[in-house]
């Protein structure tokens, strides 16, 4: 079976796709009877050296590539949401299958594109959009289809995990760890999308939609990044036997309502997610039949992400992905809007770090405020210091509503014995199986 391909964008991931197609050509034919013909590689500057085989046609005419009658699959790897949407739209209107790694595009325009694909008997495959090389999309669509997914908890941004790992293991400041991530190629020159938590939120929107059978939008998700995280909180967490990770969390609560959030989270050192380091990703999925399943692997980089793209390519070429796309009502164009639990109603344990004046009666005033809001204490940590100075006091609470905690914090921060604004982080308890 001869399959014509147009590759739009040939940066790091695109180059990896070409490498895999070249080195595994014979295996794809012997295993699946597919002979891939990479007919077009479209880039902004064709004169730029890329180390690709001389037989590959490299140019900058997107329409020529998409409109080629011998092309049946288009791979979009340029990123963004404007030009990428135009490419996706033209591809699907031509009745051609689309493969993309673009989570921003699908999070913002997914329903429109999925509906367009159905109208023109095409399909969209997007395994590489979440988790790099981890086959989490396939698992949610197929492997876990016997389960009602109760929760998913994931480290889905390799940049943030790399930064937090270095802050934890090398005791670096946030700015030092960020510079290291940029030098190592794990962080962009402008890292805002990653460190703000928005990248993780876009991935959670896609994963949550598939896991819970409801259309999740990025704006449904409460988001906090790691860009304001202080190294002292990582140190205090370590003393309490926790590590801090940026987690994307989706869980069913109160029947069919869904809680969706991305934020720095204290994870107990015995939890498997605590051991996920560097640029690796890991996603814990909790199903009513299976229980807990962990999906772990490299969440970014040339070959891991290219692996997911080529997996989609093979699945599309042999007809598996188009058939599943046509038959499954699992995508956001056919899913009802998610019923999202307001973030103030989320129940969690909390880590608080106060800047409190070290004098008699201060802690009693703080705990009195917490008690009035129905918040009980699980642990208190304070290092010895000189009397009369503002010192950090760390409090771990039992489970309480986010809204109650917010109300209590406003009162605590208004006390004349409390200095800087109190730091508040969530503490995760693994969902019960």
Coordinates of C-alpha atoms in Angstrom, one line a residue:
X1 CA 0.0 0.0 0.0
X2 CA 1.5 3.3 -1.2
X3 CA 0.8 6.2 1.1
X4 CA 1.7 9.8 0.2
X5 CA 2.7 12.1 3.0
X6 CA 3.1 15.9 3.3
X7 CA 5.1 17.1 6.4
X8 CA 4.4 20.7 7.3
X9 CA 7.2 21.9 9.6
X10 CA 10.5 20.2 10.0
X11 CA 12.0 21.4 13.2
X12 CA 13.2 19.1 16.0
X13 CA 10.2 16.8 15.9
X14 CA 9.8 16.9 12.1
X15 CA 13.4 15.9 11.7
X16 CA 12.8 13.0 14.0
X17 CA 9.9 11.9 11.9
X18 CA 12.0 11.8 8.8
X19 CA 14.7 9.8 10.6
X20 CA 12.2 7.2 11.7
X21 CA 10.6 6.9 8.3
X22 CA 14.0 6.4 6.6
X23 CA 15.4 3.9 9.0
X24 CA 12.2 1.8 9.5
X25 CA 10.9 1.9 5.9
X26 CA 11.5 -1.8 5.3
X27 CA 9.9 -2.8 8.7
X28 CA 6.8 -0.8 8.0
X29 CA 6.4 -2.6 4.7
X30 CA 7.0 -6.1 6.0
X31 CA 4.9 -5.6 9.1
X32 CA 1.9 -3.7 7.7
X33 CA 2.3 -3.7 4.0
X34 CA 2.7 0.1 4.0
X35 CA 5.2 2.0 1.8
X36 CA 5.4 5.6 3.0
X37 CA 6.2 8.2 0.3
X38 CA 7.3 11.5 1.9
X39 CA 6.4 13.6 -1.0
X40 CA 6.7 17.1 0.5
X41 CA 8.6 18.7 3.5
X42 CA 7.3 22.2 3.8
X43 CA 9.5 24.7 5.8
X44 CA 9.8 28.5 6.0
X45 CA 13.3 28.6 4.7
X46 CA 14.2 25.7 2.3
X47 CA 17.8 26.9 2.0
X48 CA 18.5 26.1 5.7
X49 CA 20.6 23.0 6.1
X50 CA 18.7 20.2 7.9
X51 CA 20.7 17.1 7.2
X52 CA 17.8 15.5 5.4
X53 CA 18.3 13.0 2.5
X54 CA 18.8 14.7 -0.9
X55 CA 15.8 12.8 -2.4
X56 CA 13.3 14.6 -0.2
X57 CA 11.5 17.5 -1.8
X58 CA 11.9 20.5 0.5
X59 CA 10.0 23.8 -0.3
X60 CA 7.8 26.5 1.3
X61 CA 4.5 26.1 -0.6
X62 CA 2.0 24.7 1.9
X63 CA -0.9 24.7 -0.6
X64 CA 1.1 22.8 -3.2
X65 CA 1.8 20.1 -0.6
X66 CA -1.7 19.7 0.7
X67 CA -3.3 19.8 -2.8
X68 CA -1.0 17.2 -4.3
X69 CA -3.5 14.4 -5.3
X70 CA -0.9 11.8 -4.4
X71 CA -0.9 13.0 -0.7
X72 CA -3.4 11.3 1.6
X73 CA -2.0 12.2 5.0
X74 CA -0.8 15.7 6.2
X75 CA 1.4 16.0 9.3
X76 CA 1.2 19.4 10.9
X77 CA 4.2 20.3 13.2
X78 CA 4.5 24.1 13.0
X79 CA 2.6 24.8 16.3
X80 CA 0.6 27.9 17.1
X81 CA -3.1 28.3 16.4
X82 CA -3.4 30.7 13.4
X83 CA -1.5 29.3 10.5
X84 CA -1.8 25.8 11.9
X85 CA -5.6 26.1 11.9
X86 CA -5.5 27.2 8.2
X87 CA -3.4 24.2 7.3
X88 CA -5.6 21.8 9.3
X89 CA -8.8 23.3 7.7
X90 CA -7.4 23.0 4.1
X91 CA -6.3 19.5 4.8
X92 CA -9.6 18.3 6.1
X93 CA -11.7 20.1 3.5
X94 CA -9.6 18.2 0.9
X95 CA -10.7 14.9 2.6
X96 CA -7.2 14.1 3.7
X97 CA -6.2 12.8 7.1
X98 CA -4.5 15.1 9.6
X99 CA -1.8 14.2 12.2
X100 CA -0.8 16.8 14.6
X101 CA 1.2 17.3 17.8
X102 CA -0.5 20.7 18.4
X103 CA -2.3 20.6 21.7
X104 CA -2.9 24.4 21.6
X105 CA -4.7 24.1 18.3
X106 CA -6.9 21.2 19.5
X107 CA -7.6 22.8 22.9
X108 CA -8.8 26.0 21.3
X109 CA -10.3 24.8 18.0
X110 CA -10.8 21.1 18.5
X111 CA -14.6 20.8 18.1
X112 CA -14.6 22.8 14.9
X113 CA -11.8 20.7 13.4
X114 CA -13.2 17.4 14.5
X115 CA -16.6 18.3 13.0
X116 CA -14.9 19.4 9.8
X117 CA -13.1 16.1 9.6
X118 CA -16.3 14.1 9.9
X119 CA -18.0 16.2 7.3
X120 CA -15.3 15.4 4.7
X121 CA -14.7 11.7 5.7
X122 CA -11.3 12.5 7.1
X123 CA -9.7 11.9 10.5
X124 CA -7.5 13.6 13.1
X125 CA -4.8 11.8 15.1
X126 CA -3.0 13.6 17.9
X127 CA -1.1 11.1 20.1
X128 CA 2.0 13.4 20.1
X129 CA 0.0 16.4 21.6
X130 CA 0.2 15.1 25.2
X131 CA 3.0 13.3 27.0
X132 CA 5.6 13.2 24.2
X133 CA 6.1 9.5 23.4
X134 CA 3.7 8.2 26.0
X135 CA 0.8 6.4 24.3
X136 CA -1.8 8.0 26.6
X137 CA -4.3 9.1 24.0
X138 CA -4.5 5.5 22.6
X139 CA -4.9 4.2 26.1
X140 CA -7.8 6.5 26.9
X141 CA -9.5 5.8 23.5
X142 CA -9.0 2.1 23.4
X143 CA -7.0 0.3 26.1
X144 CA -9.0 1.7 29.0
X145 CA -12.4 1.8 27.2
X146 CA -13.8 -0.8 29.6
X147 CA -13.3 1.6 32.5
X148 CA -15.2 4.6 33.8
X149 CA -12.2 6.9 34.5
X150 CA -12.5 8.3 37.9
X151 CA -9.3 10.4 38.0
X152 CA -6.1 11.3 36.2
X153 CA -3.2 12.9 37.8
X154 CA -0.2 13.8 35.7
X155 CA 3.2 15.4 35.3
X156 CA 2.7 16.5 31.7
X157 CA 5.2 19.3 31.3
X158 CA 8.8 18.2 31.0
X159 CA 10.2 21.8 31.2
X160 CA 8.6 22.4 34.6
X161 CA 9.5 18.9 35.9
X162 CA 13.2 19.5 34.8
X163 CA 13.2 22.9 36.7
X164 CA 11.6 21.4 39.8
X165 CA 14.0 18.4 39.8
X166 CA 17.0 20.7 39.8
X167 CA 15.6 22.9 42.5
X168 CA 15.0 19.8 44.6
X169 CA 18.1 17.8 44.0
X170 CA 20.6 20.7 43.6
X171 CA 19.0 23.3 45.8
X172 CA 18.9 25.9 43.1
X173 CA 16.7 28.9 43.0
X174 CA 13.9 29.1 40.4
X175 CA 15.8 31.5 38.2
X176 CA 19.0 29.4 38.3
X177 CA 17.1 26.2 37.4
X178 CA 15.3 28.0 34.6
X179 CA 18.5 29.2 33.1
X180 CA 19.8 25.7 33.3
X181 CA 16.7 24.4 31.5
X182 CA 17.2 26.9 28.7
X183 CA 20.8 26.0 28.3
X184 CA 20.0 22.3 28.2
X185 CA 17.3 22.9 25.5
X186 CA 14.3 22.0 27.8
X187 CA 13.0 25.5 28.1
X188 CA 12.2 28.1 25.4
X189 CA 13.8 31.6 25.4
X190 CA 10.3 32.7 26.5
X191 CA 9.2 30.0 28.9
X192 CA 5.9 31.6 29.8
X193 CA 3.6 28.9 28.3
X194 CA 5.3 26.2 30.2
X195 CA 6.1 27.8 33.6
X196 CA 2.7 29.5 33.9
X197 CA 1.0 26.1 33.8
X198 CA -0.9 26.9 30.5
X199 CA 0.8 24.2 28.5
X200 CA -0.2 21.6 31.2
X201 CA -3.7 23.1 31.2
X202 CA -4.1 22.7 27.4
X203 CA -3.0 19.0 27.7
X204 CA -5.4 18.5 30.6
X205 CA -8.2 19.9 28.5
X206 CA -7.5 17.2 25.8
X207 CA -6.9 14.4 28.2
X208 CA -9.8 15.3 30.4
X209 CA -12.2 15.4 27.5
X210 CA -11.2 11.9 26.5
X211 CA -11.1 10.5 30.0
X212 CA -14.4 11.9 31.2
X213 CA -16.4 11.9 28.0
X214 CA -17.1 15.6 28.3
X215 CA -15.8 18.6 26.4
X216 CA -13.3 20.4 28.6
X217 CA -12.1 23.9 27.7
X218 CA -8.8 25.4 28.8
X219 CA -10.8 28.1 30.6
X220 CA -12.5 25.4 32.7
X221 CA -9.2 24.7 34.4
X222 CA -7.8 26.5 37.5
X223 CA -4.2 27.2 36.7
X224 CA -1.2 28.2 38.8
X225 CA 2.4 27.9 37.5
X226 CA 5.8 27.4 39.1
X227 CA 7.2 30.9 38.2
X228 CA 6.5 32.2 41.7
X229 CA 7.7 29.1 43.6
X230 CA 10.3 29.8 46.3
X231 CA 13.1 27.4 46.9
X232 CA 12.4 27.5 50.7
X233 CA 9.1 25.7 50.1
X234 CA 10.9 22.9 48.4
X235 CA 13.2 22.7 51.3
X236 CA 10.4 22.7 53.9
X237 CA 8.5 20.1 51.8
X238 CA 11.5 17.8 51.9
X239 CA 11.6 18.0 55.7
X240 CA 8.0 16.9 55.8
X241 CA 8.9 14.0 53.4
X242 CA 7.3 15.6 50.3
X243 CA 8.4 16.8 46.9
X244 CA 6.8 19.6 44.9
X245 CA 5.6 18.7 41.4
X246 CA 3.5 20.7 38.9
X247 CA 0.4 18.4 38.5
X248 CA -2.5 18.4 36.1
X249 CA -5.4 16.9 38.0
X250 CA -8.8 15.8 36.8
X251 CA -11.3 13.9 38.9
X252 CA -14.9 13.1 39.1
X253 CA -16.6 14.5 42.2
X254 CA -20.3 14.8 43.3
X255 CA -21.5 12.4 40.7
X256 CA -20.7 13.6 37.2
X257 CA -19.1 16.9 38.1
X258 CA -15.4 17.2 37.3
X259 CA -12.7 19.0 39.2
X260 CA -9.9 20.3 36.9
X261 CA -6.8 22.1 38.0
X262 CA -3.1 22.6 37.4
X263 CA -0.8 23.8 40.2
X264 CA 2.4 23.1 42.2
X265 CA 1.5 20.2 44.5
X266 CA 3.1 18.5 47.5
X267 CA 3.5 14.8 46.6
X268 CA 4.6 12.4 49.3
X269 CA 8.0 10.9 48.7
X270 CA 6.4 7.4 48.7
X271 CA 4.1 8.2 45.8
X272 CA 5.3 7.0 42.4
X273 CA 5.0 10.5 40.9
X274 CA 7.5 11.8 43.4
X275 CA 10.2 9.8 41.6
X276 CA 9.5 11.2 38.2
X277 CA 12.5 13.4 37.5
X278 CA 14.1 15.5 34.7
X279 CA 12.1 15.9 31.5
X280 CA 10.1 12.7 32.1
X281 CA 6.3 12.7 32.2
X282 CA 4.0 10.4 34.1
X283 CA 0.3 10.1 34.1
X284 CA -1.7 8.1 36.7
X285 CA -5.1 7.0 35.6
X286 CA -7.7 5.5 37.9
X287 CA -10.4 3.4 36.4
X288 CA -13.3 1.7 38.1
X289 CA -12.3 -1.7 36.8
X290 CA -8.6 -1.6 36.4
X291 CA -7.7 0.6 39.4
X292 CA -4.5 2.5 39.1
X293 CA -2.4 2.5 35.9
X294 CA 0.8 4.6 35.4
X295 CA 2.0 5.8 32.0
X296 CA 5.6 6.9 32.2
X297 CA 8.1 8.0 29.6
X298 CA 9.9 10.9 28.0
X299 CA 7.5 13.8 27.6
X300 CA 9.4 15.8 25.0
X301 CA 12.3 15.8 22.6
X302 CA 13.0 14.9 19.0
X303 CA 12.6 11.1 19.0
X304 CA 10.0 10.5 21.7
X305 CA 7.6 12.9 20.2
X306 CA 8.4 11.8 16.6
X307 CA 7.7 8.2 17.8
X308 CA 4.1 9.2 18.7
X309 CA 3.7 11.0 15.3
X310 CA 4.8 8.0 13.3
X311 CA 2.6 5.7 15.4
X312 CA -0.3 7.9 14.4
X313 CA 0.9 7.8 10.8
X314 CA 1.0 4.0 10.7
X315 CA -2.4 3.7 12.4
X316 CA -3.9 6.2 9.9
X317 CA -2.4 4.5 6.9
X318 CA -3.7 1.0 7.7
X319 CA -7.2 2.4 8.5
X320 CA -7.3 1.9 12.3
X321 CA -7.3 5.6 13.3
X322 CA -9.9 6.7 10.6
X323 CA -12.2 3.9 11.6
X324 CA -12.0 4.7 15.3
X325 CA -12.4 8.4 14.6
X326 CA -15.6 7.7 12.6
X327 CA -17.1 5.2 15.1
X328 CA -16.2 6.6 18.5
X329 CA -18.3 9.5 20.0
X330 CA -15.3 10.3 22.1
X331 CA -14.1 13.6 20.7
X332 CA -15.1 17.1 21.6
X333 CA -17.3 17.7 18.7
X334 CA -19.7 15.0 19.9
X335 CA -19.2 15.4 23.7
X336 CA -21.5 17.4 26.1
X337 CA -19.9 20.3 27.9
X338 CA -18.2 19.3 31.1
X339 CA -19.9 20.2 34.3
X340 CA -17.0 21.7 36.2
X341 CA -16.8 22.0 40.0
X342 CA -16.0 25.5 41.0
X343 CA -12.4 25.7 42.3
X344 CA -13.6 27.1 45.7
X345 CA -15.5 23.8 46.2
X346 CA -12.4 21.6 45.7
X347 CA -11.4 19.7 48.8
X348 CA -7.7 19.2 49.6
X349 CA -5.1 19.2 52.2
X350 CA -2.9 22.3 52.3
X351 CA 0.6 23.5 53.0
X352 CA 0.9 27.0 54.4
X353 CA 4.1 29.0 55.0
X354 CA 3.5 32.1 57.1
X355 CA 5.9 34.9 57.9
X356 CA 5.0 35.3 61.5
X357 CA 6.4 37.5 64.3
X358 CA 8.2 35.2 66.8
X359 CA 6.5 36.2 70.0
X360 CA 4.0 34.6 72.4
X361 CA 0.4 34.2 71.3
X362 CA 1.0 34.6 67.5
X363 CA 0.5 30.9 66.6
X364 CA -2.7 30.9 68.8
X365 CA -4.1 33.8 66.8
X366 CA -3.4 32.0 63.5
X367 CA -4.9 28.7 64.6
X368 CA -7.9 30.5 66.0
X369 CA -8.6 31.9 62.5
X370 CA -8.2 28.5 60.9
X371 CA -10.4 26.8 63.5
X372 CA -13.2 29.3 62.9
X373 CA -13.2 28.3 59.3
X374 CA -13.3 24.6 60.1
X375 CA -9.7 23.9 59.2
X376 CA -7.8 21.5 61.4
X377 CA -4.0 21.2 61.7
X378 CA -2.0 18.1 60.8
X379 CA 1.5 19.4 61.5
X380 CA 3.5 22.5 62.4
X381 CA 7.1 23.1 61.5
X382 CA 9.1 26.1 62.8
X383 CA 12.9 26.4 63.1
X384 CA 14.5 27.9 66.2
X385 CA 15.1 31.7 65.8
X386 CA 15.7 35.0 67.6
X387 CA 12.7 36.4 69.4
X388 CA 10.9 39.4 67.9
X389 CA 11.7 38.7 64.3
X390 CA 9.4 37.5 61.4
X391 CA 10.1 33.8 60.9
X392 CA 8.7 31.2 58.6
X393 CA 6.1 28.9 60.1
X394 CA 4.9 25.9 58.1
X395 CA 1.5 24.4 58.7
X396 CA 0.0 21.3 57.2
X397 CA -3.7 21.0 57.3
X398 CA -6.3 18.2 57.1
X399 CA -8.7 18.2 54.2
X400 CA -10.8 21.3 53.7
X401 CA -12.6 23.3 51.0
X402 CA -10.5 25.7 48.9
X403 CA -13.1 28.4 49.6
X404 CA -12.7 28.0 53.3
X405 CA -8.9 28.2 53.1
X406 CA -9.1 31.4 50.9
X407 CA -11.3 33.0 53.5
X408 CA -9.0 32.0 56.3
X409 CA -5.9 33.3 54.5
X410 CA -7.4 36.7 53.9
X411 CA -7.9 37.0 57.7
X412 CA -4.5 35.6 58.5
X413 CA -2.7 38.0 56.1
X414 CA -4.5 40.9 57.7
X415 CA -3.1 40.2 61.2
X416 CA -0.5 42.7 62.3
X417 CA 1.8 39.8 63.4
X418 CA 2.0 38.3 59.9
X419 CA 4.4 39.9 57.5
X420 CA 4.5 38.8 53.8
X421 CA 1.6 37.1 52.1
X422 CA 1.1 33.5 53.1
X423 CA 2.2 30.9 50.7
X424 CA -0.5 28.3 50.1
X425 CA 0.1 25.0 48.2
X426 CA -2.1 21.9 47.8
X427 CA -1.1 18.5 49.1
X428 CA -2.3 15.6 47.1
X429 CA -3.8 12.3 48.4
X430 CA -3.8 9.6 45.7
X431 CA -7.4 8.8 44.7
X432 CA -8.8 5.7 46.3
X433 CA -9.0 2.6 44.1

